Coordinates of C-alpha atoms and ligand atoms in Angstrom, one line a residue:
X1 CA 26.0 -5.4 -7.7
X2 CA 23.0 -6.4 -9.8
X3 CA 19.5 -6.1 -8.3
X4 CA 18.7 -9.2 -6.3
X5 CA 15.8 -11.4 -7.1
X6 CA 14.2 -11.1 -3.7
X7 CA 14.0 -8.1 -1.3
X8 CA 12.8 -8.9 2.2
X9 CA 11.5 -5.9 4.2
X10 CA 11.4 -6.1 7.9
X11 CA 9.9 -3.2 10.0
X12 CA 11.5 -3.0 13.4
X13 CA 10.1 -1.2 16.4
X14 CA 11.6 -1.9 19.8
X15 CA 12.4 -5.5 19.0
X16 CA 15.8 -5.8 20.8
X17 CA 14.8 -9.0 22.6
X18 CA 14.0 -10.9 19.4
X19 CA 16.5 -9.5 16.9
X20 CA 19.4 -12.0 17.5
X21 CA 17.2 -15.0 16.8
X22 CA 15.5 -13.2 13.9
X23 CA 19.0 -12.6 12.3
X24 CA 19.9 -16.2 12.8
X25 CA 16.8 -17.7 11.3
X26 CA 16.2 -15.1 8.6
X27 CA 19.7 -15.3 7.0
X28 CA 20.0 -19.0 7.2
X29 CA 16.5 -19.5 5.7
X30 CA 17.4 -17.2 2.8
X31 CA 20.9 -18.7 2.3
X32 CA 19.4 -22.2 2.3
X33 CA 16.7 -21.2 -0.2
X34 CA 19.4 -20.1 -2.6
X35 CA 17.8 -17.1 -4.5
X36 CA 19.8 -13.9 -4.6
X37 CA 18.4 -11.6 -1.9
X38 CA 18.8 -8.4 0.1
X39 CA 17.3 -7.8 3.5
X40 CA 16.0 -4.3 4.2
X41 CA 15.5 -3.6 7.9
X42 CA 13.5 -0.4 8.6
X43 CA 14.0 0.8 12.1
X44 CA 10.8 2.6 12.9
X45 CA 12.2 5.1 15.5
X46 CA 12.8 2.4 18.1
X47 CA 13.8 3.7 21.6
X48 CA 15.6 0.5 22.6
X49 CA 18.9 -1.0 21.3
X50 CA 17.3 -2.1 18.0
X51 CA 19.0 0.5 15.9
X52 CA 22.5 -0.3 17.3
X53 CA 21.8 -4.0 16.7
X54 CA 20.8 -3.4 13.1
X55 CA 24.1 -1.4 12.6
X56 CA 26.0 -4.4 14.0
X57 CA 24.2 -6.8 11.7
X58 CA 24.9 -4.5 8.7
X59 CA 28.6 -4.7 9.6
X60 CA 28.4 -8.5 9.7
X61 CA 26.6 -9.0 6.4
X62 CA 27.0 -5.8 4.3
X63 CA 26.6 -7.8 1.1
X64 CA 23.0 -8.6 1.6
X65 CA 21.9 -6.2 4.3
X66 CA 20.6 -2.7 4.1
X67 CA 19.3 -0.7 7.0
X68 CA 17.0 2.4 6.9
X69 CA 16.9 4.3 10.1
X70 CA 13.8 6.4 10.4
X71 CA 14.1 9.5 12.6
X72 CA 10.8 8.9 14.4
X73 CA 8.1 6.3 14.8
X74 CA 6.0 6.4 11.6
X75 CA 4.0 3.2 12.1
X76 CA 4.5 -0.2 10.6
X77 CA 2.9 0.5 7.2
X78 CA 4.9 3.7 6.7
X79 CA 8.1 1.9 7.7
X80 CA 7.3 -0.8 5.0
X81 CA 6.6 2.0 2.5
X82 CA 10.1 3.4 3.2
X83 CA 11.4 -0.1 2.6
X84 CA 9.4 -0.4 -0.7
X85 CA 11.0 2.8 -1.9
X86 CA 14.5 1.5 -1.3
X87 CA 13.9 -2.0 -2.4
X88 CA 15.4 -3.3 -5.7
X89 CA 14.3 -7.0 -6.0
X90 CA 11.9 -8.2 -8.6
X91 CA 10.0 -10.0 -5.8
X92 CA 9.5 -8.0 -2.5
X93 CA 8.5 -9.9 0.6
X94 CA 7.3 -8.2 3.8
X95 CA 7.7 -10.0 7.1
X96 CA 7.3 -9.0 10.8
X97 CA 10.4 -8.8 13.0
X98 CA 8.8 -10.7 15.9
X99 CA 9.1 -14.2 14.3
X100 CA 5.3 -14.8 14.4
X101 CA 5.7 -15.5 10.7
X102 CA 8.4 -18.1 10.3
X103 CA 11.2 -16.8 7.9
X104 CA 11.4 -20.4 6.6
X105 CA 8.1 -19.7 4.8
X106 CA 9.6 -17.0 2.6
X107 CA 10.9 -19.7 0.1
X108 CA 7.4 -21.0 -0.4
X109 CA 6.1 -17.5 -1.1
X110 CA 8.8 -16.9 -3.7
X111 CA 8.2 -20.2 -5.3
X112 CA 4.5 -19.3 -5.7
X113 CA 5.5 -16.0 -7.2
X114 CA 7.7 -17.8 -9.7
X115 CA 4.6 -19.5 -11.0
X116 CA 3.6 -16.1 -12.4
X117 CA 1.4 -14.5 -9.7
X118 CA 2.0 -10.9 -8.9
X119 CA 0.8 -10.9 -5.3
X120 CA 0.9 -13.8 -2.9
X121 CA -1.0 -13.3 0.3
X122 CA -1.0 -15.6 3.3
X123 CA -3.4 -17.1 5.7
X124 CA -2.2 -17.9 9.2
X125 CA -2.7 -21.5 10.1
X126 CA -3.5 -21.9 13.8
X127 CA -3.1 -18.2 14.6
X128 CA -1.3 -17.7 17.9
X129 CA -2.8 -14.5 19.2
X130 CA -5.2 -13.7 22.0
X131 CA -8.8 -14.8 21.6
X132 CA -9.8 -11.1 21.5
X133 CA -7.4 -10.3 18.6
X134 CA -8.6 -13.4 16.7
X135 CA -12.3 -12.6 17.2
X136 CA -11.8 -8.9 16.3
X137 CA -9.8 -9.8 13.2
X138 CA -12.5 -12.1 12.0
X139 CA -15.2 -9.4 12.4
X140 CA -13.0 -6.8 10.6
X141 CA -12.3 -9.3 7.8
X142 CA -16.0 -9.8 7.3
X143 CA -16.8 -6.1 7.4
X144 CA -14.0 -5.3 4.9
X145 CA -15.4 -8.0 2.5
X146 CA -18.8 -6.3 2.6
X147 CA -17.7 -2.7 2.2
X148 CA -14.7 -2.9 -0.1
X149 CA -14.0 -4.8 -3.3
X150 CA -10.9 -6.3 -1.7
X151 CA -10.9 -10.1 -1.3
X152 CA -8.4 -11.4 1.2
X153 CA -8.9 -14.2 3.7
X154 CA -6.6 -12.9 6.3
X155 CA -5.9 -9.2 6.0
X156 CA -3.8 -8.9 9.1
X157 CA -1.0 -11.3 8.0
X158 CA 1.9 -9.2 6.8
X159 CA 4.0 -12.1 5.4
X160 CA 3.3 -11.4 1.7
X161 CA 5.1 -11.2 -1.6
X162 CA 4.7 -8.5 -4.2
X163 CA 6.0 -8.2 -7.8
X164 CA 8.0 -5.2 -8.8
X165 CA 5.2 -3.8 -10.9
X166 CA 3.0 -3.6 -7.8
X167 CA 5.7 -2.1 -5.7
X168 CA 6.2 0.6 -8.4
X169 CA 2.4 1.3 -8.4
X170 CA 2.4 1.6 -4.6
X171 CA 5.4 3.9 -4.6
X172 CA 3.6 6.2 -7.0
X173 CA 0.7 6.6 -4.6
X174 CA 2.2 8.6 -1.7
X175 CA -0.7 7.7 0.6
X176 CA -0.3 9.0 4.1
X177 CA -2.7 6.7 5.9
X178 CA -2.9 3.4 4.2
X179 CA -3.1 -0.3 4.6
X180 CA -0.5 -2.0 2.4
X181 CA -2.1 -5.4 1.7
X182 CA -5.3 -3.7 0.6
X183 CA -3.5 -1.1 -1.5
X184 CA -1.5 -3.9 -3.2
X185 CA -4.6 -5.9 -3.9
X186 CA -6.1 -3.0 -5.8
X187 CA -3.2 -3.1 -8.3
X188 CA -2.9 -6.9 -8.5
X189 CA -3.8 -8.7 -11.7
X190 CA -3.0 -12.2 -10.6
X191 CA -3.3 -12.5 -6.8
X192 CA -3.3 -15.7 -4.9
X193 CA -2.9 -16.9 -1.3
X194 CA -1.1 -19.7 0.5
X195 CA -1.4 -21.0 4.1
X196 CA 1.6 -20.3 6.3
X197 CA 2.5 -21.3 9.8
X198 CA 2.1 -18.9 12.7
X199 CA 3.9 -18.8 16.0
X200 CA 3.7 -17.0 19.2
X201 CA 5.6 -13.8 19.5
X202 CA 9.2 -14.9 20.1
X203 CA 9.9 -12.0 22.6
X204 CA 8.4 -8.8 23.8
X205 CA 4.9 -7.6 23.5
X206 CA 2.7 -6.6 20.5
X207 CA 3.5 -3.1 19.4
X208 CA -0.1 -2.4 18.7
X209 CA -2.3 -1.0 21.4
X210 CA -6.1 -1.3 21.1
X211 CA -6.2 2.4 20.0
X212 CA -3.6 1.9 17.2
X213 CA -5.4 -1.2 16.0
X214 CA -8.7 0.8 15.8
X215 CA -6.9 3.6 13.9
X216 CA -5.4 1.1 11.5
X217 CA -8.7 -0.4 10.8
X218 CA -10.2 3.0 10.2
X219 CA -7.4 3.6 7.7
X220 CA -8.4 0.4 5.9
X221 CA -12.2 1.2 5.9
X222 CA -11.9 4.9 4.9
X223 CA -9.0 4.4 2.6
X224 CA -10.7 1.8 0.4
X225 CA -14.4 2.5 0.6
X226 CA -17.1 5.2 0.8
X227 CA -19.7 2.7 1.8
X228 CA -19.7 3.8 5.5
X229 CA -20.8 7.3 4.3
X230 CA -23.4 5.9 2.0
X231 CA -24.8 3.7 4.7
X232 CA -25.0 6.7 6.9
X233 CA -27.0 8.6 4.3
X234 CA -29.3 5.6 4.1
X235 CA -29.8 5.7 7.9
X236 CA -30.5 9.4 7.6
X237 CA -33.1 9.0 4.9
X238 CA -34.9 6.2 6.9
X239 CA -34.9 8.2 10.1
X240 CA -36.4 11.3 8.4
X241 CA -39.0 9.1 6.7
X242 CA -40.0 7.6 10.1
X243 CA -40.0 11.0 11.7
X244 CA -42.4 12.3 9.0
X245 CA -44.8 9.4 9.7
X246 CA -44.5 10.2 13.4
X247 CA -45.4 13.9 12.9
X248 CA -48.4 13.0 10.8
X249 CA -49.5 10.6 13.5
X250 CA -49.1 13.3 16.2
X251 CA -51.0 15.9 14.2
X252 CA -53.9 13.5 13.6
X253 CA -53.9 12.5 17.2
X254 CA -54.0 16.2 18.3
X255 CA -57.1 16.8 16.1
X256 CA -58.9 13.6 17.2
X257 CA -57.8 13.1 20.8
X258 CA -56.4 16.5 21.9
X259 CA -53.0 17.9 22.9
X260 CA -50.2 15.7 24.4
X261 CA -49.0 16.4 27.9
X262 CA -47.2 13.2 28.9
X263 CA -44.4 11.3 27.3
X264 CA -41.6 13.7 28.1
X265 CA -39.1 10.9 28.8
X266 CA -40.1 9.1 25.6
X267 CA -39.2 12.3 23.8
X268 CA -35.9 12.5 25.6
X269 CA -35.2 8.9 24.6
X270 CA -35.9 9.6 21.0
X271 CA -33.8 12.9 21.0
X272 CA -30.8 11.2 22.6
X273 CA -30.9 8.4 20.1
X274 CA -31.0 10.9 17.2
X275 CA -28.3 13.0 18.8
X276 CA -26.1 9.9 19.1
X277 CA -26.7 9.1 15.5
X278 CA -25.8 12.7 14.5
X279 CA -22.6 12.6 16.5
X280 CA -21.6 9.3 15.0
X281 CA -22.2 10.8 11.5
X282 CA -20.0 13.8 12.3
X283 CA -17.3 11.6 13.7
X284 CA -17.4 9.4 10.6
X285 CA -17.1 12.4 8.3
X286 CA -14.3 13.6 10.5
X287 CA -12.4 10.4 9.9
X288 CA -12.5 11.0 6.2
X289 CA -11.8 14.8 6.4
X290 CA -8.9 14.3 8.8
X291 CA -7.3 11.9 6.4
X292 CA -7.9 14.3 3.5
X293 CA -6.2 17.0 5.6
X294 CA -3.2 14.8 6.4
X295 CA -2.9 14.0 2.7
X296 CA -3.2 17.6 1.3
X297 CA -0.5 19.0 3.6
X298 CA 2.1 17.0 1.6
X299 CA 4.3 16.7 4.6
X300 CA 6.9 13.9 4.5
X301 CA 5.4 10.6 5.5
X302 CA 8.5 9.7 7.4
X303 CA 11.9 11.2 7.9
X304 CA 15.0 9.1 7.2
X305 CA 17.9 9.6 9.6
X306 CA 20.4 7.4 7.8
X307 CA 20.6 4.6 5.2
X308 CA 23.3 2.0 5.7
X309 CA 24.2 0.2 2.5
X310 CA 27.0 -1.1 0.5
X311 CA 28.6 1.5 -1.8
X312 CA 28.0 -0.8 -4.8
X313 CA 24.4 -1.2 -3.9
X314 CA 23.9 2.5 -3.6
X315 CA 25.6 3.1 -7.0
X316 CA 23.3 0.5 -8.6
X317 CA 20.3 2.2 -7.2
X318 CA 21.4 5.7 -8.1
X319 CA 21.9 4.6 -11.7
X320 CA 18.1 5.2 -11.9
X321 CA 15.0 3.4 -11.0
X322 CA 14.0 0.5 -13.2
X323 CA 11.2 1.8 -15.5
X324 CA 8.2 -0.5 -15.1
X325 CA 4.9 0.4 -16.6
X326 CA 2.3 1.5 -14.1
X327 CA -1.4 1.7 -15.2
X328 CA -2.2 5.2 -16.3
X329 CA -5.1 5.6 -14.0
X330 CA -3.0 4.9 -11.0
X331 CA -0.4 7.4 -12.1
X332 CA -2.8 10.3 -12.5
X333 CA -4.3 9.5 -9.1
X334 CA -0.9 9.9 -7.5
X335 CA 0.0 13.0 -5.5
X336 CA 2.8 15.2 -6.7
X337 CA 6.3 14.2 -5.6
X338 CA 7.2 16.2 -2.6
X339 CA 9.3 13.9 -0.5
X340 CA 13.1 13.8 0.2
Ligands
UDP401 N1 6.0 -2.2 14.0 C1 6.6 -1.0 13.5 N2 6.1 0.2 13.9 C2 5.1 0.3 14.8 C3 4.5 -0.9 15.3 C4 5.0 -2.1 14.9 O1 7.5 -1.1 12.7 O2 4.7 1.4 15.1 C5 6.6 -3.5 13.6 C6 7.0 -4.5 14.7 O3 8.3 -4.3 15.1 C7 6.8 -5.8 14.0 C8 5.7 -5.6 13.1 O4 5.6 -4.2 12.9 O5 7.9 -6.2 13.2 C9 4.3 -6.1 13.6 O6 4.1 -5.7 14.9 P1 3.5 -6.6 16.1 O7 4.1 -7.9 16.0 O8 3.7 -5.8 17.4 O9 2.0 -6.6 15.7 P2 1.0 -7.8 15.9 O10 1.6 -9.1 15.5 O11 0.6 -7.8 17.3 O12 -0.2 -7.5 15.0
MG402 MG1 3.4 -9.8 15.8

């Protein structure tokens, strides 16, 4: 079996309620579009019936279906990474399993890619999420625009298409805590964006808690920018400058007016403010150091329990990865191969 033109990667985490409809719509959309394709489902350690349902779907359409079963929950971005490493298509499309991104839009992404772009992002038209999520996303988008060199209108939308050269560059990175759209953007030579429809979650709840959303955004900020640390140094410099002026003022006042006796609570106020600032700085450095620690341990980013695929597809893959040039700087930045 030759490599298909399009690989569609779907991370799946406890999505049993929506999977039957996803199968129906995804396969018919791709069949109707007409390009040769494969669909790679990555089960991200689901605890419901998702894995069994993916097995059934593989039995139904083994020609175009491949399933990677991860041994434990590794997170959406790591699940997609596992998919990237197993994908073979020249164009790789990522899509969520919850039908918020309509599968019918994949064709439009692929057509845009055929115009010669190497990365097609997407912007959700009439985003159907809670007001809090929409507002927080807008704020994070704005912050990211300021502190990184990455330009995306809608960083949270995972319906995106990537060319093989970008996938190969990403695969050579082995990043532990990353944000795939941003990482891909750093390798893109000709990126573009299109608007896509957005629907309410078909079934089930969002798999992101507030805590995991915050962690993900920290991955984005720390992974692609040192600006937070630099801002912090600037704040430190300004505070020391102001304190120096204050000390001079107090010394002069002592000589001219006499010793201070009152103002204890003012002092407390100032000290607590500075203490808060210091704790914030330590935490911020901790975010970077923690990620460095995770990275240097070189533990596997995810464990694969099983891969279901057609024997012919496996043979095609094992005949060796397609050599595609990766920019030299990216290759030298890559961690040594330690997985699998
Ligand atoms: N997902 C995953 N692992 C996780 C969390 C989510 O594979 O730990 C998948 C999930 O099944 C879905 C996609 O990532 O296909 C997006 O998740 P969700 O729709 O819950 O996120 P939201 O739309 O709320 O941002
Ligand atoms: Mg969703």
